[in-house]
JSON list of C-alpha atoms and ligand atoms in Angstrom, two decimals:
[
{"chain": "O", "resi": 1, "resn": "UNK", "atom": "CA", "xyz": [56.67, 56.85, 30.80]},
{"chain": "O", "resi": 2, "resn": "UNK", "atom": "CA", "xyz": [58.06, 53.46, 31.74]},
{"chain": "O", "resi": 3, "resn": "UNK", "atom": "CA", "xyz": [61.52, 52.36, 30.36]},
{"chain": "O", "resi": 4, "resn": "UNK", "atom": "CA", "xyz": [61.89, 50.12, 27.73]},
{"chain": "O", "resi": 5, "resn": "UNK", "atom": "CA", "xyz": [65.49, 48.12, 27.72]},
{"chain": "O", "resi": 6, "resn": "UNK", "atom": "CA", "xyz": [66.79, 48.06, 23.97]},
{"chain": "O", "resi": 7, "resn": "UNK", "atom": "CA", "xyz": [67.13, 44.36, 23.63]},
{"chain": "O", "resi": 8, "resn": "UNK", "atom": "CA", "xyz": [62.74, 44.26, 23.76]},
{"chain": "O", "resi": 9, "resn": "UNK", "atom": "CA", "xyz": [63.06, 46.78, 20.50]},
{"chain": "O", "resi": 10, "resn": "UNK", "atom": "CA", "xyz": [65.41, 44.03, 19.17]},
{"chain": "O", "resi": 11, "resn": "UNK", "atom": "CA", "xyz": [63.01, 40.75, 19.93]},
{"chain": "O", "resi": 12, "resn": "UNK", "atom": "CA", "xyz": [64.56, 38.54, 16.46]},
{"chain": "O", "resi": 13, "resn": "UNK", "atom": "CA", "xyz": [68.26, 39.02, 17.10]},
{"chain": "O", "resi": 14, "resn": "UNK", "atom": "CA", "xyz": [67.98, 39.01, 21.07]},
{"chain": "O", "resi": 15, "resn": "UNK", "atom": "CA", "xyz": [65.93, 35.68, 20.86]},
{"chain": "O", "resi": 16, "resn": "UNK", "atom": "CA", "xyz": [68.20, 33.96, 18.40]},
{"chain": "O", "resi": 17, "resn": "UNK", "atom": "CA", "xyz": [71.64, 34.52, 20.13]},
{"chain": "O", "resi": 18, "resn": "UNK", "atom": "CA", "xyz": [69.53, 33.66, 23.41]},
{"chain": "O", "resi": 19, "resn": "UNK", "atom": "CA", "xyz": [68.57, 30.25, 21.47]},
{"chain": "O", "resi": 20, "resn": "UNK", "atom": "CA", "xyz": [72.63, 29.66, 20.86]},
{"chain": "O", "resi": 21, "resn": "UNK", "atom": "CA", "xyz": [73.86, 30.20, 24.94]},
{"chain": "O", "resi": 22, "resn": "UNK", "atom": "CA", "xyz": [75.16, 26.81, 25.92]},
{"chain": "O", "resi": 23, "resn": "UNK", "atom": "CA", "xyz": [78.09, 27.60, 28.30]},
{"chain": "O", "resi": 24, "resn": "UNK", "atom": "CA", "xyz": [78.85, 30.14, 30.94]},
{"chain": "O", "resi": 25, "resn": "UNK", "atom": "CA", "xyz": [80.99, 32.49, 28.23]},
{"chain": "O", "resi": 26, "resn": "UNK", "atom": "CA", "xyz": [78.31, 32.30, 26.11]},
{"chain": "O", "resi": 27, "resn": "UNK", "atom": "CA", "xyz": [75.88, 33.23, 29.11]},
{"chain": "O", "resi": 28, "resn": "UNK", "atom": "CA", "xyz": [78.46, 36.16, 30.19]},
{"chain": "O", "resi": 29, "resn": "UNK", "atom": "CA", "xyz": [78.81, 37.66, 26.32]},
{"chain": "O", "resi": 30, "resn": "UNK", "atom": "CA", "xyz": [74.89, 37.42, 26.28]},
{"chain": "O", "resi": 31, "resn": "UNK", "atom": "CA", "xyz": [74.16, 39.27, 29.36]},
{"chain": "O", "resi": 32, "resn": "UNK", "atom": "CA", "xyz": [76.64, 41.92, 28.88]},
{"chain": "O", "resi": 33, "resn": "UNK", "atom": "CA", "xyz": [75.59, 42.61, 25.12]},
{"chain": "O", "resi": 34, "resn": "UNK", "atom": "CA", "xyz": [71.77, 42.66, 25.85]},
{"chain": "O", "resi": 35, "resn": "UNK", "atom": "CA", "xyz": [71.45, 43.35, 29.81]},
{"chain": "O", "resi": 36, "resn": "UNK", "atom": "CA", "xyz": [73.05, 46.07, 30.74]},
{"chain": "O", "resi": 37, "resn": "UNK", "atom": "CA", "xyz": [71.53, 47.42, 33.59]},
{"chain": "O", "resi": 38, "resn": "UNK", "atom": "CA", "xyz": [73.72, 50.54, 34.63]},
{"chain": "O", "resi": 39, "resn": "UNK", "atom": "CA", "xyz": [71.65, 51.95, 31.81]},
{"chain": "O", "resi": 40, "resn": "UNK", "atom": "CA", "xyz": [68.30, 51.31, 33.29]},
{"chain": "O", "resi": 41, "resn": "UNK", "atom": "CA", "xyz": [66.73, 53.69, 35.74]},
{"chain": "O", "resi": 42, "resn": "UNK", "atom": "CA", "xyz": [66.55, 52.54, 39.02]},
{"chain": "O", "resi": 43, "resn": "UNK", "atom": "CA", "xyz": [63.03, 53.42, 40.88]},
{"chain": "O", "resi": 44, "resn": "UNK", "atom": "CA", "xyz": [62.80, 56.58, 42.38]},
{"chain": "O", "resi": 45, "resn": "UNK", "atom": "CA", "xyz": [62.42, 56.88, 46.17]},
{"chain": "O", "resi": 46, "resn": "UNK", "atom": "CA", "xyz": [58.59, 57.88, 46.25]},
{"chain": "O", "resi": 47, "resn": "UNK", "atom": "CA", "xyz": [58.22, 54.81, 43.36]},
{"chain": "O", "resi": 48, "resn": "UNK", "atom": "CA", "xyz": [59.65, 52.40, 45.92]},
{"chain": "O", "resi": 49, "resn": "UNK", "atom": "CA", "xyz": [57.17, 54.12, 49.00]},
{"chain": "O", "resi": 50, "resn": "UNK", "atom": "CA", "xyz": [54.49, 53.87, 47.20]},
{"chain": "O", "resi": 51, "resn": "UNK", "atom": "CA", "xyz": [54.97, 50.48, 45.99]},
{"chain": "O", "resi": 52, "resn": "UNK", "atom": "CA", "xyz": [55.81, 49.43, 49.36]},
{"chain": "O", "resi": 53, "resn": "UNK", "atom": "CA", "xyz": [52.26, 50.84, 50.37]},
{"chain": "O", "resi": 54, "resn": "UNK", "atom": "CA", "xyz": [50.49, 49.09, 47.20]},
{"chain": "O", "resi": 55, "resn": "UNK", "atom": "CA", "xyz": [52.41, 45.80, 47.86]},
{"chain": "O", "resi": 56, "resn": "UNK", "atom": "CA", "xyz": [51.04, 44.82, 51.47]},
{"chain": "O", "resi": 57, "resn": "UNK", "atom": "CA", "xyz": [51.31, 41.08, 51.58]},
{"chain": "O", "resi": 58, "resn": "UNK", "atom": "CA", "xyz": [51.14, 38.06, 51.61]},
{"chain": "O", "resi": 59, "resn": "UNK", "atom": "CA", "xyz": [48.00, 37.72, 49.99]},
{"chain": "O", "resi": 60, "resn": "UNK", "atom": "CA", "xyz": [46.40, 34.48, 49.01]},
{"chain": "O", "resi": 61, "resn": "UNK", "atom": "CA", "xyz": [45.79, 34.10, 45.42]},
{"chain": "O", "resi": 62, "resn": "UNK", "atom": "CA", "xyz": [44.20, 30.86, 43.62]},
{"chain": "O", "resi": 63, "resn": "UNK", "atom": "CA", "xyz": [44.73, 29.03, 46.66]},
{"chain": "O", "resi": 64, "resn": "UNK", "atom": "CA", "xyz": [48.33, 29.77, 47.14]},
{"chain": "O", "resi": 65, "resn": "UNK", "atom": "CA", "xyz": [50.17, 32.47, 49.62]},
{"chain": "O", "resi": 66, "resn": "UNK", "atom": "CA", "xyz": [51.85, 34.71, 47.85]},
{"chain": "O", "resi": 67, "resn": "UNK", "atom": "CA", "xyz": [54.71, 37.71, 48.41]},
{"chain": "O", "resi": 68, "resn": "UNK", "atom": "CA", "xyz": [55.10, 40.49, 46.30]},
{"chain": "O", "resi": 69, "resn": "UNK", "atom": "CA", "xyz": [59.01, 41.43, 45.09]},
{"chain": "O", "resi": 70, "resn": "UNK", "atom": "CA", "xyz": [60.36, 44.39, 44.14]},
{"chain": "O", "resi": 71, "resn": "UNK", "atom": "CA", "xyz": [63.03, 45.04, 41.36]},
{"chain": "O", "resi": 72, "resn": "UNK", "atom": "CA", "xyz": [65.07, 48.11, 41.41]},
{"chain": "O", "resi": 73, "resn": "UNK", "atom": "CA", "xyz": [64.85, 49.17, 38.12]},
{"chain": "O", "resi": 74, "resn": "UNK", "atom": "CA", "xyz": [62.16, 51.07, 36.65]},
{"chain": "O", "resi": 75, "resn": "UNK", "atom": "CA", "xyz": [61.52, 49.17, 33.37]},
{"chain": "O", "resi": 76, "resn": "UNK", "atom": "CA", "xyz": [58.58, 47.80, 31.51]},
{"chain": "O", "resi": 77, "resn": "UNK", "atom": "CA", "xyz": [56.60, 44.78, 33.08]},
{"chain": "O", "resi": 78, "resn": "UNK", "atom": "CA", "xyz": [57.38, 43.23, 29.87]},
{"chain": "O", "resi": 79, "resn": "UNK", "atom": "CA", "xyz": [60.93, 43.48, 30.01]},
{"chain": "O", "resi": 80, "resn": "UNK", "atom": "CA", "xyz": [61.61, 42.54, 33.24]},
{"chain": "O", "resi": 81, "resn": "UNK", "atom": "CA", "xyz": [59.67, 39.29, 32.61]},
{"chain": "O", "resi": 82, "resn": "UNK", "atom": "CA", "xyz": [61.83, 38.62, 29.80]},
{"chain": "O", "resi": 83, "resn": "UNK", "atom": "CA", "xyz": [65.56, 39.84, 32.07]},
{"chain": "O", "resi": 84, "resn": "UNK", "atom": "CA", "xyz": [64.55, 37.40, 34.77]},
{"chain": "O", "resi": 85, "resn": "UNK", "atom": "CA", "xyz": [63.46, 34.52, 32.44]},
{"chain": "O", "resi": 86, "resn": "UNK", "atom": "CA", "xyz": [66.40, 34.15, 30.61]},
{"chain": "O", "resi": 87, "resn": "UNK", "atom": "CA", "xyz": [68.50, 34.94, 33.85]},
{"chain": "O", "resi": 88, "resn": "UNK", "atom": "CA", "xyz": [66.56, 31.99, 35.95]},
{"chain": "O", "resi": 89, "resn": "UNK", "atom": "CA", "xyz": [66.17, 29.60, 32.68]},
{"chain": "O", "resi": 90, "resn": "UNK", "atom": "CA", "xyz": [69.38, 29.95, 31.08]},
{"chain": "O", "resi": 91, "resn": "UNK", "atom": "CA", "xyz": [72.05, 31.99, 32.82]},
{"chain": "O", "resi": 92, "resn": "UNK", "atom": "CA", "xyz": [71.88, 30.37, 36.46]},
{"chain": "O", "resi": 93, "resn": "UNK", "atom": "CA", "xyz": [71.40, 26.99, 35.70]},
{"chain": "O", "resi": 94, "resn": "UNK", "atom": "CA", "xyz": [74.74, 27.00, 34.18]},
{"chain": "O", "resi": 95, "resn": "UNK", "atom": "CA", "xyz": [76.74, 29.35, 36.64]},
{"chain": "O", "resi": 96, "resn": "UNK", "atom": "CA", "xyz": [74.81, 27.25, 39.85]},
{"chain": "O", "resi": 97, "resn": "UNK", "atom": "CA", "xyz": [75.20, 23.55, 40.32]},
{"chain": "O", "resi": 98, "resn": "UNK", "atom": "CA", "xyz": [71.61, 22.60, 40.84]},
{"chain": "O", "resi": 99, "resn": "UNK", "atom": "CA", "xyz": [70.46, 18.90, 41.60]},
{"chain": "O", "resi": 100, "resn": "UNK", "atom": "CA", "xyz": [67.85, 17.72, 43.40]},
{"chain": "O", "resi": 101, "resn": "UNK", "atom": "CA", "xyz": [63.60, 18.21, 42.90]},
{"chain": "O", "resi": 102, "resn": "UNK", "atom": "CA", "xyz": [62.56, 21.95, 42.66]},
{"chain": "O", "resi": 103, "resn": "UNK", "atom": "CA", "xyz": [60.85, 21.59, 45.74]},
{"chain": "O", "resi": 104, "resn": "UNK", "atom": "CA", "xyz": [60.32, 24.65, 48.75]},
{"chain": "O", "resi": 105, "resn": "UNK", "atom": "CA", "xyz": [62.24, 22.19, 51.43]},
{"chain": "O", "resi": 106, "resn": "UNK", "atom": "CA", "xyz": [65.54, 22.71, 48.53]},
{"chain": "O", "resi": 107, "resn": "UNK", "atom": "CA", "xyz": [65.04, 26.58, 48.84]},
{"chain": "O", "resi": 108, "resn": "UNK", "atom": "CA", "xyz": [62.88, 27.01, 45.04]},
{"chain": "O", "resi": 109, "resn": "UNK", "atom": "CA", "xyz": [60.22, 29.17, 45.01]},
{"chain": "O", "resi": 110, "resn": "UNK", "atom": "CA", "xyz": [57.33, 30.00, 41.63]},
{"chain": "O", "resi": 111, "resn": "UNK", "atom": "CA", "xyz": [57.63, 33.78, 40.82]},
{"chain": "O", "resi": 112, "resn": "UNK", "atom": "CA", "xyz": [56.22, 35.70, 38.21]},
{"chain": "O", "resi": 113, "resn": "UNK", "atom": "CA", "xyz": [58.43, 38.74, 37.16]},
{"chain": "O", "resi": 114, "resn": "UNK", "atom": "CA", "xyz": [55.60, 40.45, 35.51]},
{"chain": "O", "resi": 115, "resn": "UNK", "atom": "CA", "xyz": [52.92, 40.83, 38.71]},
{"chain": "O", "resi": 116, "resn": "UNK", "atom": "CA", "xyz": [56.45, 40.65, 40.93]},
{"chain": "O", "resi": 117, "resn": "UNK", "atom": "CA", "xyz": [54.55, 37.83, 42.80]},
{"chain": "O", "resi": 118, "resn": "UNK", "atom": "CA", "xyz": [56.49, 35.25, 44.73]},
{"chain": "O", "resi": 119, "resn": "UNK", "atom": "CA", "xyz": [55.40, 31.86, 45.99]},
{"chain": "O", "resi": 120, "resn": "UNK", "atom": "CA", "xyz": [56.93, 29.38, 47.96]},
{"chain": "O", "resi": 121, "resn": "UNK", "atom": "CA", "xyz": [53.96, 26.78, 47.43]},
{"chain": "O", "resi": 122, "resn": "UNK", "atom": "CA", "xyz": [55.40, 25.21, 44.76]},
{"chain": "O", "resi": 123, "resn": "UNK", "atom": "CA", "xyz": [52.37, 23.96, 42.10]},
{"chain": "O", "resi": 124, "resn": "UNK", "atom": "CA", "xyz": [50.43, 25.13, 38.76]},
{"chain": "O", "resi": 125, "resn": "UNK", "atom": "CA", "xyz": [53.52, 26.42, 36.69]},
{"chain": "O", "resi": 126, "resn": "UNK", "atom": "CA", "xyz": [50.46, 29.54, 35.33]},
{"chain": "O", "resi": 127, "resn": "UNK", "atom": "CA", "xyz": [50.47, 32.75, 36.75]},
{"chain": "O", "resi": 128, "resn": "UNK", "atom": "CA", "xyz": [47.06, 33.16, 39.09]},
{"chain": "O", "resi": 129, "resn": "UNK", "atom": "CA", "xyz": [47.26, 37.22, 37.95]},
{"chain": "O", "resi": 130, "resn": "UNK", "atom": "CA", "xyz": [48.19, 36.85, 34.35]},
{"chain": "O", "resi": 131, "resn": "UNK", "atom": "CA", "xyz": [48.78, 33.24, 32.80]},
{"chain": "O", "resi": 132, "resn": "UNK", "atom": "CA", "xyz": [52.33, 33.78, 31.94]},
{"chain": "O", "resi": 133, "resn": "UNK", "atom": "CA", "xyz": [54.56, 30.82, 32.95]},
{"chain": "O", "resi": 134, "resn": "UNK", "atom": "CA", "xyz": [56.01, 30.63, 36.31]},
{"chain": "O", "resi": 135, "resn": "UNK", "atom": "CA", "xyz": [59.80, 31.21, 36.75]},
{"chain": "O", "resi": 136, "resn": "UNK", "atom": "CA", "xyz": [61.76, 29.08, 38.93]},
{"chain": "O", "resi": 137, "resn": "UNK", "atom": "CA", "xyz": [64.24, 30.60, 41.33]},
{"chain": "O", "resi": 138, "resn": "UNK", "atom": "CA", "xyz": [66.18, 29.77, 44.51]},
{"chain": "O", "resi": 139, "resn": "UNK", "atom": "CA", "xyz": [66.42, 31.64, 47.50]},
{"chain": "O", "resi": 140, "resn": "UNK", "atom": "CA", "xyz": [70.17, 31.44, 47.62]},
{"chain": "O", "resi": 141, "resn": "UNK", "atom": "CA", "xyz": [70.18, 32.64, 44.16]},
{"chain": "W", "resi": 1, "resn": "ZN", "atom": "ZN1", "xyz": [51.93, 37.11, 36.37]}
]
């Protein structure tokens, strides 16, 4: 059975404090109450092989090339949609200077966390696989 981090059994609280993070403590005290990943499990070897098999690539979806990614933990699609949207919409735009257009040529790329798909033909802001909005990260992140 796939791993469900506590903060998704704690949606009200976790999205109200999330709604109050306006500085980098604030970011910090948020991440280390709700994220605390030495308590997730990370994916087992034959998880990663097999993954690595499933996850030949790129593929061209919608008209874009795509990339898969791979997290290390073994939790819920769900939750790890929710971790990396609050870590690429909140927490690093205030611990990374960003300026500048959002563009492939200033290292951004259009992910979605939940199909662990990765584009760097920046475009639609929907997910291709499953119409949840796509995150925007940086290489050097
Ligand atoms: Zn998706």
């Amino acid at each position: 059975m796939v791993y469900v981090p506590s903060f998704m059994n704690y949606l009200d609280e976790y999205n109200k404090q999330k709604r109050n993070i306006h500085t980098v403590d604030d970011w910090v005290k948020f991440r280390n109450e709700w994220f605390d990943e030495s308590q997730w499990p990370l994916k087992t070897p034959f998880q990663l092989t097999e993954e690595s098999l499933r996850k030949r690539g790129p593929k061209k979806i919608a008209g874009r090339l795509w990339v898969y990614t791979t997290y290390m933990y073994d939790i819920s699609p769900e939750a790890r949609y929710e971790f990396f949207s609050a870590l690429y919409n909140i927490g690093h735009p205030l611990l990374f200077n960003y300026s500048g257009p959002k563009t492939a040529e200033n290292g951004w790329n259009q992910n979605c966390p939940y199909c662990e798909i990765s584009t760097n033909e920046i475009g639609d802001d929907t997910c291709p696989v499953c119409t949840r909005k796509l995150l925007y990260s940086r290489v050097m992140d």
